[in-house]
């Protein structure tokens, strides 16, 4: 775990790539050579073994570290540097907290490379997102409620990562800051709606790691600009 934590601690900016979406070689080259700290492969739907292998093999032409965010057991592909395991904190459906994990370990526990895994305590805050709908997340939290979930992850469960997920929309930076201020050992990831330099900077002030997703596919020139914006912004 210490190795995993020290690897994660160098991640300030991360691109999240969806195996189910098209990315041509020129775009992938620009993303992998952008100076970002890592590529996170994952998506909320349509992720298969085949499209994950395909994307990994293309990213492997580059030196950038590459992690798989495991959302579907059928799409777990060997060869990533790290495997991130989401555990959704703000849902009443425990399948997304520990249920699917229990089944996976019961079935495949003997072949899990535990020292390559890191758990992510997800707090899902965009009720319109696929992730919220699929997991039944109670997304309408205020800052105090969200920060209380963060303390469960940080202080009770001692998870390496707290993932503040606004997927598809730019979040409430005051709420993110209240989470950031409350943690003492977890690394706070922020993701959601970053599509320009200004939003990248705002998120970089209140989270250890900034995750940039959709804009890669919508406006990759803008996506590339987020790297430097994050890197030159100090944490608050
Ligand atoms: C999605 O948090 C990531 O899981 C990034 O969000 O796609 O909105 O950038 P966006």
Coordinates of N, CA and C and ligand atoms in Angstrom, one line a residue:
X1 N 0.8 -1.2 0.0 CA 0.0 0.0 0.0 C 0.9 1.3 0.0
X2 N 2.0 1.2 0.7 CA 2.8 2.4 0.7 C 3.3 2.8 -0.7
X3 N 3.7 1.7 -1.4 CA 4.1 2.0 -2.8 C 3.0 2.6 -3.6
X4 N 1.8 2.1 -3.5 CA 0.7 2.6 -4.2 C 0.4 4.1 -3.8
X5 N 0.5 4.3 -2.5 CA 0.3 5.7 -2.0 C 1.3 6.7 -2.5
X6 N 2.6 6.2 -2.6 CA 3.6 7.1 -3.0 C 3.5 7.4 -4.5
X7 N 3.0 6.4 -5.2 CA 2.8 6.5 -6.7 C 1.6 7.6 -6.9
X8 N 0.5 7.4 -6.1 CA -0.6 8.3 -6.3 C -0.3 9.7 -5.9
X9 N 0.6 9.8 -4.9 CA 0.8 11.2 -4.4 C 1.5 12.1 -5.4
X10 N 2.0 11.5 -6.5 CA 2.6 12.4 -7.5 C 1.6 12.8 -8.6
X11 N 0.4 12.3 -8.4 CA -0.6 12.6 -9.5 C -1.3 13.9 -9.1
X12 N -1.0 14.9 -9.9 CA -1.7 16.2 -9.7 C -2.8 16.4 -10.8
X13 N -2.5 15.9 -12.0 CA -3.4 16.0 -13.1 C -3.5 14.6 -13.8
X14 N -4.7 14.2 -14.0 CA -5.0 12.9 -14.6 C -6.0 13.1 -15.7
X15 N -5.8 12.4 -16.9 CA -6.8 12.3 -17.9 C -7.6 11.0 -17.7
X16 N -8.9 11.0 -17.7 CA -9.7 9.8 -17.7 C -10.2 9.5 -19.1
X17 N -9.8 8.3 -19.6 CA -10.2 7.9 -21.0 C -11.2 6.8 -20.9
X18 N -12.2 6.9 -21.8 CA -13.3 5.9 -21.8 C -13.0 4.9 -23.0
X19 N -12.9 3.7 -22.7 CA -12.6 2.7 -23.7 C -13.7 2.6 -24.8
X20 N -14.9 3.1 -24.4 CA -16.1 3.0 -25.2 C -16.2 4.2 -26.2
X21 N -15.2 5.1 -26.1 CA -15.3 6.3 -27.0 C -14.1 6.4 -27.9
X22 N -14.3 6.9 -29.1 CA -13.3 7.0 -30.1 C -12.3 8.0 -29.8
X23 N -11.0 7.7 -30.0 CA -9.9 8.7 -29.8 C -8.9 8.3 -30.9
X24 N -8.6 9.2 -31.8 CA -7.7 8.8 -32.9 C -6.3 8.9 -32.4
X25 N -5.3 8.4 -33.2 CA -3.9 8.3 -32.7 C -3.3 9.7 -32.4
X26 N -3.7 10.7 -33.2 CA -3.1 12.0 -33.0 C -3.6 12.6 -31.7
X27 N -4.8 12.4 -31.4 CA -5.3 12.9 -30.1 C -4.7 12.1 -28.9
X28 N -4.6 10.8 -29.1 CA -4.0 10.0 -28.0 C -2.6 10.4 -27.8
X29 N -1.9 10.6 -28.9 CA -0.5 11.0 -28.8 C -0.4 12.3 -28.0
X30 N -1.2 13.3 -28.3 CA -1.2 14.6 -27.6 C -1.5 14.4 -26.1
X31 N -2.5 13.6 -25.8 CA -2.8 13.3 -24.4 C -1.7 12.7 -23.6
X32 N -1.1 11.7 -24.2 CA -0.1 10.9 -23.5 C 1.2 11.7 -23.4
X33 N 1.5 12.7 -24.3 CA 2.7 13.5 -24.3 C 2.4 14.8 -23.6
X34 N 1.3 15.0 -23.0 CA 0.9 16.3 -22.5 C 1.6 16.8 -21.3
X35 N 2.2 15.9 -20.6 CA 2.8 16.2 -19.3 C 1.8 15.9 -18.1
X36 N 0.7 15.4 -18.4 CA -0.2 14.9 -17.4 C 0.5 13.7 -16.6
X37 N 0.0 13.5 -15.4 CA 0.7 12.5 -14.6 C 0.3 11.1 -14.8
X38 N -0.9 10.9 -15.3 CA -1.3 9.5 -15.4 C -2.6 9.5 -16.3
X39 N -2.8 8.3 -16.9 CA -4.1 8.1 -17.6 C -4.9 7.1 -16.7
X40 N -6.2 7.4 -16.5 CA -7.1 6.5 -15.8 C -8.1 6.0 -16.9
X41 N -8.1 4.7 -17.0 CA -9.0 4.1 -18.0 C -10.3 3.7 -17.3
X42 N -11.4 4.2 -17.7 CA -12.7 3.8 -17.1 C -13.9 4.5 -17.7
X43 N -15.1 3.9 -17.4 CA -16.3 4.5 -17.9 C -17.5 3.9 -17.2
X44 N -18.6 4.6 -17.3 CA -19.8 4.1 -16.6 C -20.6 3.1 -17.3
X45 N -20.4 3.0 -18.7 CA -21.1 2.0 -19.4 C -20.3 1.7 -20.7
X46 N -20.6 0.5 -21.2 CA -20.0 0.1 -22.5 C -18.6 -0.3 -22.4
X47 N -18.1 -0.5 -21.2 CA -16.6 -0.9 -21.0 C -16.6 -2.4 -21.1
X48 N -15.8 -2.9 -22.1 CA -15.6 -4.4 -22.3 C -14.2 -4.8 -22.2
X49 N -13.9 -6.1 -22.1 CA -12.5 -6.6 -22.1 C -11.8 -6.1 -23.4
X50 N -12.5 -6.3 -24.5 CA -11.9 -6.0 -25.8 C -11.6 -4.5 -25.9
X51 N -12.5 -3.6 -25.6 CA -12.1 -2.2 -25.8 C -11.1 -1.7 -24.8
X52 N -11.1 -2.4 -23.6 CA -10.1 -2.0 -22.6 C -8.7 -2.5 -23.0
X53 N -8.6 -3.7 -23.5 CA -7.3 -4.2 -24.0 C -6.8 -3.3 -25.2
X54 N -7.7 -2.9 -26.0 CA -7.3 -2.1 -27.2 C -6.8 -0.8 -26.7
X55 N -7.5 -0.1 -25.8 CA -7.0 1.2 -25.4 C -5.7 1.1 -24.6
X56 N -5.6 0.1 -23.7 CA -4.3 -0.1 -23.0 C -3.1 -0.3 -23.9
X57 N -3.3 -1.1 -24.9 CA -2.2 -1.4 -25.8 C -1.8 -0.2 -26.6
X58 N -2.7 0.7 -26.8 CA -2.3 2.0 -27.5 C -1.6 2.9 -26.5
X59 N -2.1 3.0 -25.3 CA -1.4 3.9 -24.3 C 0.0 3.3 -24.0
X60 N 0.2 2.0 -24.0 CA 1.4 1.4 -23.6 C 2.6 1.8 -24.6
X61 N 2.3 2.5 -25.7 CA 3.4 2.9 -26.5 C 4.1 4.1 -25.8
X62 N 3.5 4.6 -24.8 CA 4.0 5.8 -24.1 C 4.5 5.5 -22.7
X63 N 5.2 6.4 -22.1 CA 5.7 6.1 -20.7 C 4.8 6.4 -19.6
X64 N 3.7 7.2 -19.9 CA 2.8 7.7 -18.9 C 2.2 6.5 -18.1
X65 N 2.2 6.6 -16.8 CA 1.5 5.5 -16.0 C 0.0 5.4 -16.3
X66 N -0.5 4.2 -16.2 CA -1.8 3.9 -16.7 C -2.5 3.0 -15.7
X67 N -3.7 3.5 -15.1 CA -4.4 2.8 -14.2 C -5.8 2.4 -14.7
X68 N -6.3 1.3 -14.3 CA -7.7 0.9 -14.6 C -8.6 1.2 -13.5
X69 N -9.7 1.9 -13.7 CA -10.7 2.0 -12.7 C -11.7 0.9 -13.0
X70 N -11.8 0.0 -12.1 CA -12.6 -1.2 -12.3 C -14.1 -1.0 -12.0
X71 N -14.9 -1.1 -13.1 CA -16.3 -0.9 -12.9 C -17.1 -2.2 -13.3
X72 N -16.4 -3.0 -14.1 CA -17.1 -4.2 -14.5 C -16.0 -5.4 -14.5
X73 N -16.4 -6.4 -13.8 CA -15.4 -7.5 -13.6 C -15.0 -8.2 -14.9
X74 N -16.0 -8.1 -15.9 CA -15.7 -8.8 -17.2 C -14.6 -8.0 -17.9
X75 N -14.4 -6.7 -17.5 CA -13.4 -5.9 -18.3 C -12.1 -5.6 -17.5
X76 N -11.8 -6.5 -16.6 CA -10.5 -6.4 -15.9 C -9.4 -7.0 -16.7
X77 N -8.5 -6.2 -17.1 CA -7.4 -6.6 -18.1 C -6.1 -6.5 -17.3
X78 N -5.3 -7.6 -17.4 CA -3.9 -7.5 -16.8 C -3.0 -6.5 -17.6
X79 N -2.0 -6.0 -16.9 CA -1.0 -5.2 -17.5 C -1.1 -3.7 -17.2
X80 N -2.1 -3.3 -16.4 CA -2.1 -1.9 -15.9 C -1.1 -1.7 -14.8
X81 N -0.7 -0.5 -14.5 CA 0.2 -0.2 -13.4 C -0.5 -0.3 -12.1
X82 N -1.8 0.0 -12.1 CA -2.5 0.1 -10.8 C -4.0 -0.1 -11.1
X83 N -4.7 -0.6 -10.1 CA -6.1 -0.9 -10.3 C -6.9 -0.1 -9.2
X84 N -7.8 0.8 -9.6 CA -8.5 1.6 -8.6 C -9.9 1.0 -8.5
X85 N -10.3 0.8 -7.3 CA -11.6 0.1 -7.0 C -12.6 1.1 -6.3
X86 N -13.6 1.5 -7.1 CA -14.6 2.4 -6.5 C -15.4 1.8 -5.5
X87 N -15.7 2.5 -4.4 CA -16.6 2.1 -3.3 C -17.5 3.4 -3.1
X88 N -18.8 3.3 -3.5 CA -19.7 4.4 -3.5 C -20.2 4.6 -2.0
X89 N -19.8 5.7 -1.4 CA -20.2 6.0 0.0 C -21.6 6.5 0.1
X90 N -22.1 7.3 -0.8 CA -23.4 8.0 -0.6 C -24.5 7.3 -1.4
X91 N -24.6 5.9 -1.2 CA -25.7 5.2 -1.7 C -26.2 4.3 -0.6
X92 N -27.5 4.0 -0.7 CA -28.1 3.0 0.2 C -28.0 1.6 -0.4
X93 N -27.6 1.5 -1.6 CA -27.5 0.2 -2.3 C -26.1 -0.3 -2.0
X94 N -26.0 -1.2 -1.1 CA -24.6 -1.7 -0.6 C -23.9 -2.5 -1.7
X95 N -24.6 -2.9 -2.8 CA -23.8 -3.6 -3.8 C -22.7 -2.7 -4.3
X96 N -22.9 -1.4 -4.3 CA -21.9 -0.5 -4.9 C -20.8 -0.1 -3.8
X97 N -21.1 -0.4 -2.6 CA -20.1 -0.1 -1.5 C -19.2 -1.3 -1.3
X98 N -19.8 -2.5 -1.0 CA -19.0 -3.7 -0.8 C -19.6 -4.9 -1.5
X99 N -20.8 -4.9 -2.0 CA -21.5 -6.1 -2.4 C -20.8 -6.8 -3.6
X100 N -20.6 -6.0 -4.6 CA -19.9 -6.5 -5.8 C -18.5 -6.9 -5.5
X101 N -17.9 -6.2 -4.6 CA -16.5 -6.5 -4.3 C -16.4 -7.8 -3.6
X102 N -17.4 -8.1 -2.7 CA -17.4 -9.3 -2.0 C -17.5 -10.5 -2.9
X103 N -18.4 -10.3 -3.9 CA -18.6 -11.4 -4.9 C -17.4 -11.6 -5.7
X104 N -16.7 -10.5 -6.1 CA -15.5 -10.6 -6.9 C -14.4 -11.3 -6.2
X105 N -14.3 -11.0 -4.9 CA -13.2 -11.6 -4.1 C -13.5 -13.1 -3.8
X106 N -14.8 -13.4 -3.6 CA -15.2 -14.8 -3.4 C -14.8 -15.6 -4.6
X107 N -15.0 -15.1 -5.8 CA -14.8 -15.8 -7.0 C -13.3 -15.8 -7.5
X108 N -12.7 -14.6 -7.4 CA -11.4 -14.4 -8.0 C -10.3 -14.0 -7.0
X109 N -10.6 -14.1 -5.7 CA -9.7 -13.6 -4.7 C -8.2 -14.1 -4.8
X110 N -8.1 -15.4 -5.2 CA -6.8 -16.0 -5.3 C -5.9 -15.4 -6.4
X111 N -6.5 -14.7 -7.3 CA -5.7 -14.1 -8.4 C -5.6 -12.6 -8.3
X112 N -6.1 -12.0 -7.2 CA -6.1 -10.5 -7.2 C -4.7 -10.0 -6.7
X113 N -4.0 -9.2 -7.4 CA -2.7 -8.6 -7.0 C -2.9 -7.5 -6.0
X114 N -3.1 -7.8 -4.8 CA -3.6 -6.8 -3.8 C -2.7 -5.6 -3.7
X115 N -1.4 -5.8 -3.9 CA -0.5 -4.6 -3.7 C -0.6 -3.7 -4.9
X116 N -1.4 -4.0 -5.9 CA -1.6 -3.1 -7.0 C -3.0 -2.4 -7.0
X117 N -3.7 -2.6 -5.9 CA -5.0 -2.1 -5.8 C -5.1 -0.9 -4.8
X118 N -6.0 0.1 -5.2 CA -6.2 1.2 -4.3 C -7.7 1.4 -4.3
X119 N -8.3 1.5 -3.1 CA -9.8 1.8 -3.0 C -10.1 3.3 -3.1
X120 N -11.1 3.6 -3.8 CA -11.6 5.0 -4.0 C -12.9 5.1 -3.3
X121 N -13.0 6.0 -2.3 CA -14.3 6.3 -1.6 C -15.0 7.3 -2.5
X122 N -16.0 6.9 -3.2 CA -16.6 7.8 -4.2 C -17.7 8.6 -3.4
X123 N -17.8 9.9 -3.7 CA -18.9 10.7 -3.2 C -19.5 11.3 -4.5
X124 N -20.6 10.8 -5.0 CA -21.2 11.2 -6.3 C -22.2 12.3 -6.1
X125 N -21.9 13.4 -6.8 CA -22.7 14.7 -6.4 C -23.5 15.3 -7.6
X126 N -23.4 14.6 -8.8 CA -24.2 15.1 -9.9 C -25.3 14.0 -10.1
X127 N -26.5 14.3 -9.6 CA -27.6 13.4 -9.6 C -28.0 13.0 -11.1
X128 N -27.7 13.8 -12.0 CA -28.0 13.5 -13.4 C -27.0 12.6 -14.1
X129 N -25.9 12.3 -13.5 CA -24.9 11.5 -14.1 C -25.3 10.0 -14.2
X130 N -24.7 9.4 -15.2 CA -24.9 7.9 -15.3 C -24.5 7.2 -14.0
X131 N -23.3 7.6 -13.5 CA -22.8 7.0 -12.2 C -23.8 7.1 -11.1
X132 N -24.5 8.3 -11.0 CA -25.4 8.5 -9.9 C -26.7 7.6 -10.1
X133 N -27.1 7.6 -11.4 CA -28.3 6.8 -11.7 C -28.1 5.3 -11.5
X134 N -26.9 4.8 -12.0 CA -26.6 3.4 -11.9 C -26.5 2.9 -10.4
X135 N -25.9 3.8 -9.6 CA -25.6 3.3 -8.2 C -26.6 3.8 -7.2
X136 N -27.6 4.6 -7.7 CA -28.6 5.1 -6.7 C -28.0 6.0 -5.7
X137 N -27.0 6.8 -6.1 CA -26.4 7.7 -5.2 C -27.3 8.8 -4.7
X138 N -27.2 9.2 -3.5 CA -28.0 10.3 -3.0 C -27.1 11.6 -3.1
X139 N -27.3 12.2 -4.3 CA -26.3 13.2 -4.8 C -26.6 14.6 -4.2
X140 N -27.7 14.8 -3.6 CA -28.0 16.2 -3.2 C -27.5 16.5 -1.8
X141 N -26.2 16.4 -1.6 CA -25.6 16.6 -0.3 C -25.2 18.0 -0.1
X142 N -25.3 18.6 1.1 CA -24.7 19.9 1.3 C -23.2 19.6 1.8
X143 N -22.5 20.7 2.0 CA -21.1 20.6 2.4 C -20.8 19.8 3.6
X144 N -21.6 20.0 4.6 CA -21.4 19.3 5.9 C -21.7 17.8 5.7
X145 N -22.7 17.5 5.0 CA -23.0 16.1 4.7 C -21.9 15.4 3.9
X146 N -21.5 16.1 2.9 CA -20.4 15.5 2.0 C -19.1 15.4 2.8
X147 N -18.8 16.4 3.7 CA -17.6 16.3 4.5 C -17.7 15.2 5.5
X148 N -18.9 14.9 6.0 CA -19.0 13.7 6.9 C -18.7 12.4 6.2
X149 N -19.2 12.3 4.9 CA -18.8 11.1 4.2 C -17.3 11.0 4.0
X150 N -16.7 12.1 3.7 CA -15.2 12.2 3.5 C -14.5 11.7 4.8
X151 N -15.0 12.1 5.9 CA -14.3 11.7 7.2 C -14.5 10.2 7.4
X152 N -15.6 9.6 7.0 CA -15.7 8.2 7.1 C -14.6 7.5 6.2
X153 N -14.4 8.0 5.0 CA -13.4 7.4 4.1 C -12.0 7.7 4.7
X154 N -11.7 8.9 5.2 CA -10.4 9.3 5.6 C -10.0 8.7 7.0
X155 N -11.0 8.8 7.9 CA -10.6 8.5 9.3 C -11.1 7.2 9.8
X156 N -12.2 6.7 9.3 CA -12.7 5.4 9.7 C -12.1 4.3 8.8
X157 N -12.3 4.5 7.5 CA -11.9 3.4 6.6 C -10.5 3.6 6.1
X158 N -9.9 4.7 6.3 CA -8.6 5.0 5.9 C -8.3 4.7 4.5
X159 N -9.2 5.1 3.6 CA -9.0 4.8 2.2 C -8.0 5.7 1.6
X160 N -7.2 5.2 0.6 CA -6.1 6.1 0.0 C -6.7 7.2 -0.8
X161 N -7.9 7.0 -1.4 CA -8.5 8.0 -2.3 C -9.9 8.4 -1.9
X162 N -10.2 9.7 -1.9 CA -11.6 10.1 -1.9 C -11.9 10.8 -3.2
X163 N -12.9 10.2 -3.9 CA -13.1 10.7 -5.3 C -14.4 11.6 -5.3
X164 N -14.3 12.9 -5.4 CA -15.4 13.8 -5.4 C -15.9 13.9 -6.9
X165 N -17.0 13.2 -7.2 CA -17.4 12.9 -8.6 C -18.6 13.8 -9.0
X166 N -18.3 14.7 -9.8 CA -19.4 15.5 -10.4 C -19.6 15.2 -11.9
X167 N -19.1 14.1 -12.3 CA -19.1 13.7 -13.7 C -20.1 14.4 -14.6
X168 N -19.6 15.2 -15.6 CA -20.5 15.8 -16.6 C -20.9 17.2 -16.2
X169 N -20.6 17.7 -15.0 CA -20.9 19.1 -14.6 C -19.9 19.6 -13.7
X170 N -19.6 20.9 -13.7 CA -18.6 21.5 -12.8 C -19.3 21.6 -11.4
X171 N -18.5 21.2 -10.4 CA -19.1 21.2 -9.1 C -19.0 22.4 -8.3
X172 N -19.5 22.3 -7.0 CA -19.5 23.4 -6.1 C -18.1 23.3 -5.4
X173 N -17.3 24.3 -5.7 CA -15.9 24.3 -5.2 C -15.8 24.5 -3.7
X174 N -16.8 25.2 -3.2 CA -16.8 25.4 -1.7 C -17.0 24.0 -1.0
X175 N -17.9 23.2 -1.6 CA -18.2 21.9 -1.0 C -16.9 21.1 -1.2
X176 N -16.2 21.1 -2.3 CA -15.0 20.3 -2.5 C -14.0 20.8 -1.5
X177 N -13.9 22.1 -1.3 CA -12.9 22.6 -0.3 C -13.2 22.1 1.1
X178 N -14.5 22.0 1.4 CA -14.8 21.5 2.8 C -14.4 20.1 2.9
X179 N -14.4 19.3 1.9 CA -13.9 17.9 1.9 C -12.4 17.9 2.1
X180 N -11.8 18.7 1.2 CA -10.3 18.8 1.2 C -9.8 19.2 2.6
X181 N -10.5 20.1 3.2 CA -10.0 20.6 4.5 C -10.2 19.6 5.6
X182 N -11.1 18.7 5.4 CA -11.4 17.8 6.5 C -10.5 16.5 6.5
X183 N -9.9 16.3 5.4 CA -9.1 15.0 5.3 C -7.7 15.2 5.9
X184 N -7.2 14.1 6.5 CA -5.8 14.1 7.0 C -4.9 13.1 6.3
X185 N -5.5 12.0 5.7 CA -4.5 11.1 5.1 C -5.0 10.7 3.7
X186 N -6.2 10.8 3.3 CA -6.7 10.4 2.0 C -6.3 11.5 1.0
X187 N -6.1 11.0 -0.3 CA -5.9 11.9 -1.4 C -7.2 12.3 -2.0
X188 N -7.5 13.6 -2.2 CA -8.8 14.0 -2.7 C -8.6 14.1 -4.2
X189 N -9.4 13.3 -5.0 CA -9.5 13.4 -6.4 C -10.8 14.3 -6.7
X190 N -10.7 15.2 -7.6 CA -11.9 15.9 -8.1 C -12.1 15.6 -9.6
X191 N -13.3 15.3 -10.0 CA -13.6 15.1 -11.4 C -15.0 15.6 -11.7
X192 N -15.1 16.3 -12.8 CA -16.4 16.8 -13.3 C -16.4 18.1 -14.0
X193 N -16.7 18.1 -15.3 CA -17.0 19.3 -16.0 C -15.8 20.3 -16.2
X194 N -14.6 19.8 -16.1 CA -13.5 20.7 -16.3 C -13.3 20.8 -17.8
X195 N -13.6 22.0 -18.4 CA -13.4 22.1 -19.8 C -12.7 23.4 -20.2
X196 N -12.1 24.0 -19.2 CA -11.2 25.2 -19.6 C -10.2 25.4 -18.5
X197 N -9.3 26.3 -18.7 CA -8.2 26.6 -17.8 C -8.7 27.1 -16.5
X198 N -9.7 28.0 -16.5 CA -10.3 28.6 -15.3 C -10.8 27.5 -14.3
X199 N -11.6 26.6 -14.9 CA -12.2 25.6 -14.0 C -11.1 24.6 -13.5
X200 N -10.1 24.4 -14.4 CA -9.0 23.5 -13.9 C -8.3 24.1 -12.8
X201 N -8.1 25.4 -12.8 CA -7.4 26.1 -11.7 C -8.2 26.1 -10.4
X202 N -9.5 26.3 -10.6 CA -10.4 26.3 -9.4 C -10.4 25.0 -8.7
X203 N -10.4 23.9 -9.5 CA -10.4 22.5 -8.9 C -9.1 22.2 -8.3
X204 N -8.0 22.7 -9.0 CA -6.6 22.4 -8.5 C -6.4 23.0 -7.1
X205 N -7.1 24.1 -6.8 CA -6.9 24.8 -5.5 C -7.4 23.9 -4.3
X206 N -8.4 23.1 -4.6 CA -9.1 22.4 -3.5 C -9.1 20.9 -3.6
X207 N -8.2 20.4 -4.5 CA -8.1 18.9 -4.5 C -6.7 18.5 -4.9
X208 N -6.2 17.4 -4.4 CA -4.9 17.0 -4.6 C -4.7 16.5 -6.1
X209 N -5.7 15.9 -6.6 CA -5.6 15.4 -8.0 C -6.9 15.8 -8.8
X210 N -6.6 16.4 -10.0 CA -7.7 16.8 -10.8 C -7.9 15.9 -12.0
X211 N -9.1 15.4 -12.2 CA -9.4 14.4 -13.2 C -10.2 15.1 -14.4
X212 N -9.6 15.0 -15.6 CA -10.3 15.6 -16.7 C -10.7 14.5 -17.7
X213 N -12.0 14.5 -18.0 CA -12.6 13.4 -18.8 C -13.2 13.9 -20.1
X214 N -14.5 14.2 -20.1 CA -15.2 14.5 -21.3 C -14.6 15.4 -22.3
X215 N -14.0 16.5 -21.8 CA -13.5 17.5 -22.7 C -12.4 17.0 -23.7
X216 N -11.8 15.9 -23.3 CA -10.8 15.2 -24.2 C -11.5 14.9 -25.6
X217 N -12.8 14.5 -25.5 CA -13.5 14.1 -26.6 C -14.2 15.2 -27.3
X218 N -14.5 16.3 -26.5 CA -15.3 17.4 -27.1 C -14.4 18.5 -27.6
X219 N -13.3 18.7 -27.0 CA -12.4 19.8 -27.4 C -11.0 19.5 -26.8
X220 N -10.3 18.7 -27.6 CA -9.0 18.2 -27.0 C -7.9 19.3 -26.8
X221 N -8.0 20.4 -27.6 CA -7.1 21.5 -27.4 C -7.3 22.1 -26.0
X222 N -8.5 22.3 -25.7 CA -8.9 22.8 -24.3 C -8.4 21.8 -23.3
X223 N -8.6 20.5 -23.5 CA -8.2 19.5 -22.6 C -6.7 19.6 -22.3
X224 N -5.9 19.8 -23.3 CA -4.5 19.8 -23.2 C -4.0 21.0 -22.3
X225 N -4.8 22.1 -22.4 CA -4.4 23.3 -21.7 C -4.6 23.1 -20.2
X226 N -5.5 22.2 -19.8 CA -5.7 22.0 -18.4 C -4.5 21.5 -17.6
X227 N -3.6 20.8 -18.3 CA -2.5 20.2 -17.7 C -1.6 21.3 -17.0
X228 N -1.2 22.2 -17.8 CA -0.4 23.3 -17.2 C -1.1 24.1 -16.2
X229 N -2.4 24.3 -16.5 CA -3.2 25.1 -15.5 C -3.2 24.5 -14.1
X230 N -3.4 23.2 -14.1 CA -3.4 22.5 -12.8 C -2.0 22.5 -12.2
X231 N -1.0 22.3 -13.0 CA 0.3 22.1 -12.4 C 0.9 23.4 -11.9
X232 N 0.4 24.5 -12.4 CA 1.0 25.8 -11.9 C 0.1 26.4 -10.8
X233 N -1.0 25.7 -10.4 CA -1.8 26.2 -9.3 C -1.5 25.6 -8.0
X234 N -1.2 26.4 -7.0 CA -0.9 25.8 -5.7 C -2.2 25.4 -5.0
X235 N -2.1 24.4 -4.1 CA -3.2 24.0 -3.3 C -3.5 25.1 -2.3
X236 N -4.8 25.2 -1.9 CA -5.1 26.3 -1.0 C -4.8 25.9 0.5
Ligands
LIG1 C1 -15.6 11.3 -14.8 O1 -14.7 12.5 -12.9 C2 -14.5 12.2 -14.3 O2 -15.6 10.1 -14.0 C3 -14.3 13.4 -15.1 O3 -15.5 14.1 -15.3 O4 -16.0 13.7 -17.7 O5 -17.0 15.6 -16.5 O6 -14.6 15.7 -17.0 P1 -15.8 14.8 -16.7

